[in-house]
């Protein structure tokens, strides 16, 4: 585990435990006390935690909610942008892509906009953007509008029937060798209905999500055809997923 990965893990620990001490870090990551203190100091300097006596505490601040208007302020923007570029390269002219919600999904839609690719989505901000940009082939999956997630949800089964896609692109809150996890059960169940209608499932997650198990298991790793993530992702998890037959692309 390199320094970037360790820093991500330390911040994840603080999401669960408001305060951690140096010994907690040394035991968890098998590093020296000096390294643990250096990690805390660096993260404190970056404003990602608050250094306290013999440890660190979580900074309680409300994250700014990203929108299409401030997309470049989303966390891990540069990495997500590179992931979106690689994901778009998978789609050939004349193919169709199911794109679900999230900042990476929106950036993928931006990359595909104007190309000869049919885009199927239940993500309202993406659909609005594509329509506004005069993308030729957009299919918006219907249902009840969920304001919190900016998506349409339909409790009926087979809502994608008749709209089979070559590709489905999705993200999540966590990814381990067991599979992809999603925090919101309603959106996860809605997306699961689509899995039988597509040829290839592509998971697009930034490296900070790799190695974390959060929420419900959306699909097992052996059902993921392609994984696109950052080079700083947990190498052990990436190797375990690749050994299950998933094509891994690191950006």
XYZ file of C-alpha atoms in Angstrom:
251
model
C 0.000 0.000 0.000
C 1.504 3.318 -1.074
C 1.177 6.652 0.730
C -1.819 7.869 -1.299
C -3.711 4.646 -0.631
C -2.843 4.794 3.061
C -4.044 8.390 3.297
C -7.361 7.421 1.699
C -7.715 4.569 4.184
C -6.959 6.869 7.139
C -9.670 9.293 5.994
C -12.077 6.368 5.622
C -11.326 5.321 9.193
C -12.244 8.800 10.333
C -15.606 8.463 8.583
C -16.358 5.591 10.978
C -14.404 6.734 14.043
C -14.476 10.464 14.725
C -11.039 10.277 16.381
C -8.128 7.883 15.789
C -4.724 7.747 17.464
C -1.211 7.002 16.237
C -1.254 3.435 17.545
C -4.467 2.774 15.622
C -2.705 3.737 12.384
C 0.464 1.775 13.152
C -1.525 -1.387 13.883
C -3.922 -1.009 10.967
C -1.283 -0.338 8.304
C 1.874 -1.874 9.805
C 3.828 1.380 9.747
C 6.087 3.045 12.303
C 4.801 5.731 14.705
C 6.955 8.259 12.855
C 5.239 7.394 9.550
C 1.814 7.587 11.197
C 2.556 11.047 12.596
C 3.908 12.172 9.221
C 0.695 10.987 7.525
C -1.399 12.898 10.055
C 0.669 16.047 9.567
C 0.363 15.888 5.762
C -3.382 15.362 5.861
C -3.730 18.122 8.437
C -1.785 20.449 6.129
C -4.172 19.556 3.302
C -7.151 20.378 5.499
C -8.503 16.828 5.318
C -8.363 16.147 9.070
C -7.451 17.956 12.291
C -4.259 16.998 14.082
C -4.753 16.452 17.814
C -2.528 15.187 20.621
C -1.242 11.725 19.642
C -3.762 11.367 16.835
C -6.292 12.978 14.498
C -9.968 13.860 14.420
C -12.482 14.183 11.626
C -13.266 17.633 10.275
C -17.018 18.099 10.324
C -17.852 20.037 7.213
C -20.729 19.688 4.835
C -19.588 18.658 1.386
C -20.590 20.911 -1.432
C -23.070 19.055 -3.590
C -21.858 18.885 -7.154
C -24.062 19.829 -10.085
C -23.423 19.924 -13.849
C -22.661 23.617 -13.358
C -19.810 22.965 -10.908
C -18.704 19.529 -12.117
C -15.021 20.446 -11.926
C -15.362 20.942 -8.160
C -16.383 17.347 -7.508
C -13.983 15.222 -5.481
C -11.283 13.423 -7.506
C -12.290 15.419 -10.586
C -9.087 14.813 -12.583
C -9.161 11.060 -12.041
C -12.889 10.810 -12.790
C -12.354 12.796 -15.973
C -9.676 10.356 -17.157
C -11.935 7.424 -16.254
C -14.749 8.946 -18.318
C -12.456 9.388 -21.330
C -11.347 5.732 -21.189
C -14.925 4.538 -20.726
C -16.111 6.491 -23.768
C -13.423 4.829 -25.893
C -15.127 1.466 -25.361
C -18.240 2.536 -27.292
C -18.136 2.041 -31.047
C -20.286 3.990 -33.540
C -23.801 2.585 -33.690
C -23.671 1.013 -30.249
C -25.851 1.818 -27.251
C -24.860 2.630 -23.692
C -26.866 2.569 -20.485
C -25.456 5.275 -18.193
C -26.525 5.577 -14.577
C -26.274 8.461 -12.090
C -23.277 10.240 -10.593
C -20.547 12.712 -11.438
C -18.445 10.181 -13.391
C -21.544 9.129 -15.322
C -22.230 12.748 -16.214
C -18.667 13.231 -17.466
C -18.968 10.040 -19.518
C -22.132 11.436 -21.080
C -20.218 14.599 -21.955
C -17.565 12.504 -23.708
C -20.165 10.578 -25.735
C -22.294 13.610 -26.566
C -22.386 14.244 -30.303
C -21.097 10.780 -31.201
C -23.072 8.061 -32.962
C -23.982 6.291 -29.730
C -27.463 5.725 -28.337
C -27.568 6.752 -24.665
C -30.134 5.195 -22.339
C -30.404 6.782 -18.891
C -32.695 7.456 -15.952
C -30.415 10.265 -14.788
C -32.255 13.542 -15.350
C -29.254 15.948 -15.322
C -27.503 13.858 -17.960
C -30.604 13.541 -20.122
C -31.186 17.309 -19.906
C -27.580 18.006 -20.884
C -27.700 15.645 -23.882
C -30.991 17.070 -25.109
C -29.726 20.623 -24.682
C -26.622 19.728 -26.689
C -28.765 18.172 -29.447
C -27.442 14.637 -29.020
C -29.244 12.622 -31.675
C -30.247 9.482 -29.755
C -31.350 9.760 -26.116
C -33.723 7.391 -24.313
C -34.929 8.489 -20.879
C -36.230 5.610 -18.764
C -39.481 6.662 -17.131
C -40.865 6.342 -13.633
C -41.354 8.480 -10.540
C -38.849 11.315 -10.206
C -36.605 10.986 -7.143
C -35.499 14.526 -6.293
C -32.754 13.445 -3.880
C -30.983 11.363 -6.533
C -32.139 13.278 -9.647
C -33.268 10.031 -11.240
C -36.471 8.333 -12.345
C -37.372 5.151 -10.443
C -39.900 2.592 -11.589
C -40.990 -0.190 -9.205
C -42.169 -2.344 -12.117
C -39.885 -5.115 -13.299
C -38.183 -5.054 -16.701
C -38.371 -1.284 -17.108
C -35.604 -1.502 -19.718
C -37.384 -4.160 -21.770
C -36.985 -3.287 -25.430
C -33.989 -1.033 -24.795
C -31.166 -3.577 -24.736
C -27.752 -1.949 -24.533
C -24.286 -2.985 -25.660
C -22.765 -1.376 -22.567
C -23.880 -0.451 -19.085
C -21.745 1.983 -17.093
C -22.235 2.236 -13.360
C -20.417 3.322 -10.223
C -20.808 2.771 -6.486
C -19.679 3.637 -2.987
C -17.305 0.712 -2.611
C -15.550 -2.040 -4.547
C -13.860 -5.142 -3.148
C -12.913 -8.564 -4.470
C -16.489 -9.559 -3.540
C -18.026 -7.033 -5.922
C -19.523 -3.554 -6.304
C -21.440 -1.934 -3.439
C -24.041 0.816 -3.606
C -25.264 2.891 -0.679
C -28.763 3.663 -1.970
C -30.953 0.553 -2.130
C -33.647 2.055 -4.376
C -31.240 3.104 -7.108
C -29.325 -0.176 -6.794
C -32.466 -2.271 -7.290
C -33.530 -0.111 -10.243
C -30.144 -0.651 -11.915
C -30.158 -4.387 -11.169
C -33.252 -4.669 -13.339
C -31.147 -3.531 -16.292
C -28.351 -6.095 -15.944
C -30.096 -8.812 -17.973
C -30.663 -6.405 -20.865
C -27.042 -5.453 -21.555
C -24.045 -7.195 -23.117
C -21.179 -5.782 -21.025
C -21.096 -4.270 -17.542
C -18.468 -1.571 -16.947
C -17.759 -0.300 -13.435
C -16.252 3.185 -13.241
C -15.007 4.151 -9.766
C -12.255 6.442 -8.561
C -9.416 4.785 -6.649
C -10.631 5.985 -3.231
C -13.612 3.596 -3.498
C -11.500 0.471 -4.108
C -11.149 -1.694 -1.003
C -14.239 -0.304 0.741
C -17.480 -2.160 1.437
C -20.340 0.293 1.866
C -24.046 -0.442 1.549
C -25.538 -3.366 -0.357
C -23.791 -5.676 -2.799
C -24.945 -4.611 -6.258
C -23.221 -7.384 -8.192
C -20.397 -9.897 -7.619
C -16.988 -9.144 -9.108
C -17.221 -12.026 -11.591
C -20.178 -10.249 -13.247
C -18.090 -7.139 -13.969
C -16.732 -7.263 -17.525
C -14.578 -4.133 -17.326
C -13.317 -2.073 -14.386
C -11.898 1.411 -14.951
C -10.241 3.122 -11.989
C -7.177 5.125 -10.976
C -3.610 3.855 -10.679
C -3.599 4.514 -6.926
C -6.292 1.918 -6.320
C -5.572 -0.864 -3.811
C -3.346 -3.251 -5.784
C -4.399 -6.369 -3.875
C -8.084 -5.770 -4.558
C -7.413 -4.977 -8.212
C -5.440 -8.206 -8.623
C -8.180 -10.267 -6.955
C -10.831 -8.769 -9.246
C -8.727 -9.312 -12.373
C -8.226 -12.964 -11.413
C -12.005 -13.410 -11.585
C -11.976 -12.530 -15.284
C -12.561 -8.778 -15.172
C -10.628 -6.620 -17.607
C -9.003 -3.863 -15.547
C -8.063 -0.481 -17.015
C -6.005 1.866 -14.832
C -5.788 5.584 -15.640
